[in-house]
Every structure is written in C-alpha cells, then in structure tokens.
Amino acid sequence: MKKLPVTDPEGVYVAFPFSLARSRHVVEVSGGTMAAGREQIEGSASDWNGIQNFVSLRSDSGQILFSSPEIPLVQLGDINLGKFRRVGASASGNVLSEGYPASGYIYSWVLNNYWTTNFLASQEGELKWSYQVTSMPDPSNTLATRFGMENRVPMLTRVFPSAVRPDSLLLPQSFYNNIPNSLALVSARPSRDGHGVVLQLRETAGSPGFLVVDDLASSSTTLVMATRAKAVSEVDVLEDTTRLVWKRQETGTGEYHPSRVDFRPFETKFILVSL
C-alpha cells in the first residue's frame, strides 16, 4: 500500500468475517492468553486489543487462528470505537448475548489518524504487512501458540565453522525435541556475564509440565547433554539464582538423581545454562 498524506479523519482496517458456532475470542497478550470479555478486568479496554502472537476464535470442537506480525492491533466482534463497554457477557450461540465481542469478526487496524496527541496529523509512505490464517480441530492453546510464534519468528539459520581436524565431525544436538509440547521457548539469549545462555519458557496448556535437565536413564537428548553445561539454575528476570537445579560433579557419587525443572499451569520460568 502506498499511503498519501491526508489530514482529514480516516482509518484503514481489514475485516475478517469469521463465524464459528458457540465460540469465543481468545487473545494472546504478553505472557499468556485471555478470553475477551470473560477473563479481563471489568472496565479494561474493549475497543483496541494488542496481540502477542495470535487471536483465536475458539469452540470446544476447534478453532480459527489469526496472526499478523506487522499489524498487531485488532478490534473484536464489531467496530468498537467510542462504545466503552465494561465487558463481561454470557455466550448465546455464536454471539455474546450482550456487550463484547458481538460476533466472531476480527478487524485488523492498519492505521488511523484519530488520536490527537503525540501523533502526526497524517500518515504517508509505503506500507507492507501480512496475515496468516488457519483452522484446526484441536482447540488448545499449545497449537495456537506454536502457530503464532512460527509465523512471527522467521526461520533461523546458522553457519557452523569447519572442523579443526579434517577427520573430525561437528555434531549439533537439540534438547528441544525432548520437552513437552506445552512448553514454549519464548527466548534464548546470552547471559549477563557472557558465560551461559538464559532460556525463557512458558507453559501454555494449563497443566503441569517439566523440562528434563539431566537423566542418565533418558533415551533422548537432555538439556545437559545438548549444551554440555557446567550448571543449570532457575533464575529471575535479573538472572539472580532462585534455585540450583544441577551442577556437574568432578567424580560420580554412584547415586541416581535425575534433575528437572517443574512448571505449574501457565507458569513462565527463566533457566540459566552455565557453560
């Protein structure tokens, strides 16, 4: 889209007229999900919704998934400008009986110049954005989160350096294939001291989960095996240790003690892998 400068009040939105019997909108906000109009604080915003990875129109038999990496601002059910609903309505068929959202529609707001504070009176230039839409019979948060994250995060590639010796092999390993599907890896970044990696993981299914750190009896690659870690700790957002999970021993103790990190339903944790 090539946008010309216009100072008259205007807006651009794209309507997605979805319909699903006895459904509800589920929005992924920062760090979790929210059923719009049901699981939000009364009096909180019912006009604009900022989405993290996805919006789902969901019933007990399936869901329609919507994602837009570049335009994460939506209105649900109707054009809700100036209605100021206090939310909190009951389901009746595929429409909430009163209030919000009024239907299964999703309106993607590309731009507007309605706001009069700290914004230019007009918007112009070339705009590019995309949408990803799918449907599935599984109404879980786990698959919805995976769909949204996979569309927002591009495929990552890495070039491995050549081996030191011509006859040696460089064998990358992954622990991620061995964790429950309900654990989403939100981010992985270098630690503050430069000698480790901090993993942020979130439980998405609403049920207890765990991450296997070390287990000699495991037939799959564990976190310690994949990273050759010296220690693994639970930390807070400032990387201060809250619990030492595992530490490499100089000599074996002869005892079998598998180590893992447990997650409560919808819990987010930071894991420091010291290298």
Short mmCIF file of C-alpha atoms in Angstrom, two decimals:
data_model
loop_
_atom_site.label_atom_id
_atom_site.label_comp_id
_atom_site.label_asym_id
_atom_site.label_seq_id
_atom_site.Cartn_x
_atom_site.Cartn_y
_atom_site.Cartn_z
CA MET A 1 0.00 0.00 0.00
CA LYS A 2 1.27 3.47 -0.92
CA LYS A 3 -0.34 5.88 1.52
CA LEU A 4 -0.85 9.54 0.57
CA PRO A 5 -0.81 12.22 3.29
CA VAL A 6 -4.39 13.05 4.37
CA THR A 7 -5.24 15.25 7.36
CA ASP A 8 -8.99 14.54 7.37
CA PRO A 9 -10.03 11.90 9.94
CA GLU A 10 -9.52 8.50 8.37
CA GLY A 11 -8.66 4.91 9.21
CA VAL A 12 -7.69 1.74 7.39
CA TYR A 13 -8.82 -1.67 8.61
CA VAL A 14 -9.20 -5.15 7.13
CA ALA A 15 -12.25 -7.17 8.17
CA PHE A 16 -12.13 -10.94 8.67
CA PRO A 17 -15.78 -12.11 8.93
CA PHE A 18 -15.19 -15.35 10.81
CA SER A 19 -18.07 -17.39 12.22
CA LEU A 20 -17.94 -20.43 14.50
CA ALA A 21 -20.88 -21.77 16.50
CA ARG A 22 -20.72 -21.25 20.28
CA SER A 23 -17.29 -19.71 20.08
CA ARG A 24 -15.24 -17.13 21.94
CA HIS A 25 -12.26 -14.96 21.09
CA VAL A 26 -9.02 -15.92 22.82
CA VAL A 27 -6.25 -13.34 22.56
CA GLU A 28 -2.62 -13.99 23.39
CA VAL A 29 -1.43 -10.97 25.34
CA SER A 30 2.01 -10.52 26.90
CA GLY A 31 2.86 -13.71 28.76
CA GLY A 32 -0.45 -15.55 28.46
CA THR A 33 -3.92 -15.78 26.92
CA MET A 34 -7.22 -14.05 27.66
CA ALA A 35 -10.79 -14.87 26.65
CA ALA A 36 -12.02 -11.46 25.52
CA GLY A 37 -14.97 -10.19 27.55
CA ARG A 38 -14.73 -13.05 30.05
CA GLU A 39 -11.25 -13.15 31.54
CA GLN A 40 -10.41 -9.46 31.54
CA ILE A 41 -10.84 -6.92 34.30
CA GLU A 42 -14.16 -5.10 34.14
CA GLY A 43 -13.61 -1.64 32.70
CA SER A 44 -10.43 -2.58 30.84
CA ALA A 45 -10.13 -1.89 27.11
CA SER A 46 -12.85 -3.41 24.96
CA ASP A 47 -12.08 -1.40 21.85
CA TRP A 48 -8.40 -1.96 20.95
CA ASN A 49 -6.58 -5.23 21.59
CA GLY A 50 -2.83 -5.60 21.13
CA ILE A 51 -1.92 -9.21 20.36
CA GLN A 52 1.34 -11.00 21.06
CA ASN A 53 1.23 -13.93 18.61
CA PHE A 54 -2.37 -14.83 17.74
CA VAL A 55 -6.11 -14.37 18.08
CA SER A 56 -8.24 -17.49 18.17
CA LEU A 57 -11.96 -17.83 17.50
CA ARG A 58 -12.42 -20.98 19.54
CA SER A 59 -15.13 -23.52 20.36
CA ASP A 60 -14.99 -26.91 22.02
CA SER A 61 -14.67 -28.58 18.60
CA GLY A 62 -11.91 -26.46 17.04
CA GLN A 63 -10.57 -23.00 16.37
CA ILE A 64 -9.81 -20.43 13.67
CA LEU A 65 -6.40 -18.82 14.12
CA PHE A 66 -5.33 -15.34 13.05
CA SER A 67 -1.85 -13.81 13.16
CA SER A 68 -0.31 -10.62 11.81
CA PRO A 69 3.35 -9.97 12.71
CA GLU A 70 3.41 -6.39 11.38
CA ILE A 71 -0.08 -5.19 12.44
CA PRO A 72 -0.75 -6.49 15.99
CA LEU A 73 -3.77 -4.24 16.68
CA VAL A 74 -7.30 -5.63 16.37
CA GLN A 75 -10.91 -4.97 17.31
CA LEU A 76 -13.10 -7.97 18.06
CA GLY A 77 -16.70 -8.61 17.03
CA ASP A 78 -17.51 -5.15 15.72
CA ILE A 79 -16.14 -1.65 15.15
CA ASN A 80 -15.96 -0.70 18.83
CA LEU A 81 -14.94 2.95 18.64
CA GLY A 82 -16.49 5.02 21.43
CA LYS A 83 -18.64 2.22 22.88
CA PHE A 84 -16.65 1.87 26.11
CA ARG A 85 -18.22 -1.46 27.08
CA ARG A 86 -17.38 -2.70 30.56
CA VAL A 87 -17.32 -6.31 29.19
CA GLY A 88 -18.49 -9.45 30.99
CA ALA A 89 -21.16 -11.17 28.92
CA SER A 90 -22.51 -14.72 28.57
CA ALA A 91 -22.43 -16.89 25.46
CA SER A 92 -25.55 -17.43 23.38
CA GLY A 93 -24.95 -19.36 20.17
CA ASN A 94 -22.06 -17.84 18.27
CA VAL A 95 -22.72 -14.32 19.60
CA LEU A 96 -22.28 -12.99 23.10
CA SER A 97 -25.75 -12.08 24.33
CA GLU A 98 -24.80 -8.57 25.30
CA GLY A 99 -21.72 -6.43 25.20
CA TYR A 100 -18.48 -7.75 23.84
CA PRO A 101 -17.49 -9.26 21.42
CA ALA A 102 -20.66 -9.01 19.33
CA SER A 103 -19.68 -11.62 16.71
CA GLY A 104 -16.79 -13.78 15.52
CA TYR A 105 -15.37 -11.00 13.35
CA ILE A 106 -11.78 -9.78 13.68
CA TYR A 107 -10.94 -6.29 12.45
CA SER A 108 -7.26 -5.64 11.79
CA TRP A 109 -6.47 -1.94 12.23
CA VAL A 110 -3.68 -0.94 9.87
CA LEU A 111 -3.61 2.77 10.65
CA ASN A 112 -5.68 5.77 11.68
CA ASN A 113 -5.18 9.44 12.50
CA TYR A 114 -7.98 9.70 15.07
CA TRP A 115 -5.64 10.21 18.01
CA THR A 116 -4.77 13.86 18.52
CA THR A 117 -1.88 13.63 20.99
CA ASN A 118 1.76 12.98 20.04
CA PHE A 119 0.86 11.77 16.55
CA LEU A 120 1.24 13.37 13.13
CA ALA A 121 -1.93 14.73 11.55
CA SER A 122 -1.37 12.48 8.53
CA GLN A 123 0.40 9.24 7.66
CA GLU A 124 2.16 8.52 4.40
CA GLY A 125 4.60 6.20 2.69
CA GLU A 126 4.81 2.59 1.58
CA LEU A 127 3.32 0.02 3.95
CA LYS A 128 3.76 -3.74 3.80
CA TRP A 129 2.10 -6.25 6.10
CA SER A 130 0.86 -9.83 6.07
CA TYR A 131 -1.75 -12.13 7.59
CA GLN A 132 -1.65 -15.82 8.43
CA VAL A 133 -4.93 -17.66 8.91
CA THR A 134 -5.67 -21.32 9.51
CA SER A 135 -8.16 -23.60 11.23
CA MET A 136 -7.80 -26.83 13.15
CA PRO A 137 -9.95 -29.29 15.11
CA ASP A 138 -7.68 -29.00 18.18
CA PRO A 139 -8.80 -26.02 20.34
CA SER A 140 -5.69 -25.99 22.54
CA ASN A 141 -3.50 -23.03 23.44
CA THR A 142 -0.46 -25.17 22.67
CA LEU A 143 -1.07 -25.44 18.93
CA ALA A 144 -2.34 -21.86 18.72
CA THR A 145 0.83 -20.56 20.41
CA ARG A 146 3.02 -22.64 18.12
CA PHE A 147 1.20 -21.35 15.03
CA GLY A 148 1.54 -17.73 16.14
CA MET A 149 5.19 -17.96 17.13
CA GLU A 150 6.21 -19.84 13.99
CA ASN A 151 4.69 -17.10 11.85
CA ARG A 152 6.19 -14.23 13.83
CA VAL A 153 9.70 -15.65 14.14
CA PRO A 154 11.46 -16.25 10.80
CA MET A 155 13.33 -19.47 10.16
CA LEU A 156 16.69 -19.12 11.87
CA THR A 157 19.84 -20.44 10.23
CA ARG A 158 23.40 -20.79 11.45
CA VAL A 159 26.65 -21.44 9.61
CA PHE A 160 28.89 -23.80 11.58
CA PRO A 161 32.66 -23.32 11.24
CA SER A 162 34.70 -26.08 9.68
CA ALA A 163 36.08 -28.80 11.92
CA VAL A 164 39.52 -28.31 13.50
CA ARG A 165 40.73 -31.61 12.07
CA PRO A 166 39.69 -32.89 8.64
CA ASP A 167 38.62 -36.25 10.06
CA SER A 168 36.57 -34.83 12.96
CA LEU A 169 32.80 -34.28 12.93
CA LEU A 170 30.77 -31.41 14.33
CA LEU A 171 27.53 -32.88 15.66
CA PRO A 172 24.96 -30.28 16.81
CA GLN A 173 22.42 -31.57 19.33
CA SER A 174 18.98 -30.32 20.36
CA PHE A 175 17.25 -30.80 23.70
CA TYR A 176 14.09 -29.09 22.44
CA ASN A 177 12.71 -32.23 20.81
CA ASN A 178 12.59 -33.85 24.24
CA ILE A 179 10.42 -31.31 26.05
CA PRO A 180 6.61 -31.48 26.31
CA ASN A 181 4.73 -29.72 23.53
CA SER A 182 3.06 -27.46 26.08
CA LEU A 183 6.37 -25.72 26.92
CA ALA A 184 7.03 -22.83 24.55
CA LEU A 185 10.55 -21.43 24.24
CA VAL A 186 9.89 -17.69 24.34
CA SER A 187 13.52 -16.60 24.03
CA ALA A 188 17.14 -17.75 24.32
CA ARG A 189 19.83 -15.12 24.87
CA PRO A 190 23.40 -14.86 26.19
CA SER A 191 23.67 -14.49 29.94
CA ARG A 192 24.75 -11.22 31.53
CA ASP A 193 28.26 -12.50 32.31
CA GLY A 194 28.75 -13.92 28.81
CA HIS A 195 29.34 -17.46 30.08
CA GLY A 196 25.94 -19.00 29.57
CA VAL A 197 22.50 -18.91 27.97
CA VAL A 198 19.23 -17.77 29.55
CA LEU A 199 16.12 -19.65 28.37
CA GLN A 200 12.64 -18.25 28.93
CA LEU A 201 9.97 -20.96 28.80
CA ARG A 202 6.21 -20.74 29.28
CA GLU A 203 3.66 -23.49 29.95
CA THR A 204 0.75 -22.99 27.51
CA ALA A 205 -1.71 -25.87 28.04
CA GLY A 206 -2.83 -25.05 31.58
CA SER A 207 -1.45 -28.28 33.01
CA PRO A 208 1.73 -29.18 34.93
CA GLY A 209 4.82 -29.72 32.78
CA PHE A 210 8.54 -30.26 33.18
CA LEU A 211 11.87 -29.84 31.42
CA VAL A 212 14.36 -32.72 31.72
CA VAL A 213 17.75 -31.27 32.70
CA ASP A 214 19.75 -34.45 33.35
CA ASP A 215 18.70 -38.08 33.38
CA LEU A 216 21.11 -40.95 32.80
CA ALA A 217 18.19 -43.26 32.04
CA SER A 218 16.79 -40.99 29.31
CA SER A 219 16.95 -42.30 25.77
CA SER A 220 16.61 -38.76 24.39
CA THR A 221 18.97 -35.80 24.45
CA THR A 222 18.62 -33.83 27.68
CA LEU A 223 19.45 -30.18 28.30
CA VAL A 224 22.81 -31.06 29.86
CA MET A 225 23.74 -33.48 27.08
CA ALA A 226 22.89 -30.99 24.33
CA THR A 227 24.67 -27.99 25.87
CA ARG A 228 27.48 -29.68 27.88
CA ALA A 229 26.55 -27.35 30.69
CA LYS A 230 28.56 -26.86 33.87
CA ALA A 231 25.45 -25.93 35.86
CA VAL A 232 21.74 -25.25 35.38
CA SER A 233 19.78 -22.87 37.62
CA GLU A 234 16.37 -21.31 37.87
CA VAL A 235 16.79 -17.53 37.88
CA ASP A 236 14.60 -14.44 37.97
CA VAL A 237 14.37 -11.85 35.22
CA LEU A 238 17.54 -10.17 36.58
CA GLU A 239 19.40 -13.53 36.41
CA ASP A 240 19.66 -13.84 40.19
CA THR A 241 19.59 -17.53 41.14
CA THR A 242 16.43 -18.77 42.84
CA ARG A 243 17.28 -22.49 42.75
CA LEU A 244 20.30 -24.52 41.68
CA VAL A 245 18.88 -27.37 39.64
CA TRP A 246 22.02 -29.25 38.59
CA LYS A 247 25.80 -28.92 38.85
CA ARG A 248 28.46 -31.04 37.21
CA GLN A 249 30.36 -33.21 39.70
CA GLU A 250 34.06 -33.89 39.36
CA THR A 251 33.56 -37.52 40.34
CA GLY A 252 30.43 -39.63 40.27
CA THR A 253 28.57 -40.30 43.53
CA GLY A 254 27.20 -43.65 42.41
CA GLU A 255 23.64 -42.46 43.07
CA TYR A 256 20.91 -41.88 40.51
CA HIS A 257 19.36 -38.41 40.82
CA PRO A 258 17.52 -37.21 37.69
CA SER A 259 17.13 -33.44 37.54
CA ARG A 260 14.29 -31.48 36.02
CA VAL A 261 12.52 -28.12 36.17
CA ASP A 262 8.81 -28.30 37.01
CA PHE A 263 6.22 -25.86 35.65
CA ARG A 264 2.85 -25.03 37.14
CA PRO A 265 -0.06 -24.39 34.72
CA PHE A 266 0.66 -21.27 32.62
CA GLU A 267 3.87 -20.59 34.54
CA THR A 268 6.83 -18.77 33.00
CA LYS A 269 10.40 -19.51 34.15
CA PHE A 270 13.90 -18.36 33.31
CA ILE A 271 16.58 -21.07 33.14
CA LEU A 272 20.29 -20.19 33.23
CA VAL A 273 22.55 -22.71 31.50
CA SER A 274 26.15 -22.04 32.60
CA LEU A 275 28.72 -23.12 30.01
#
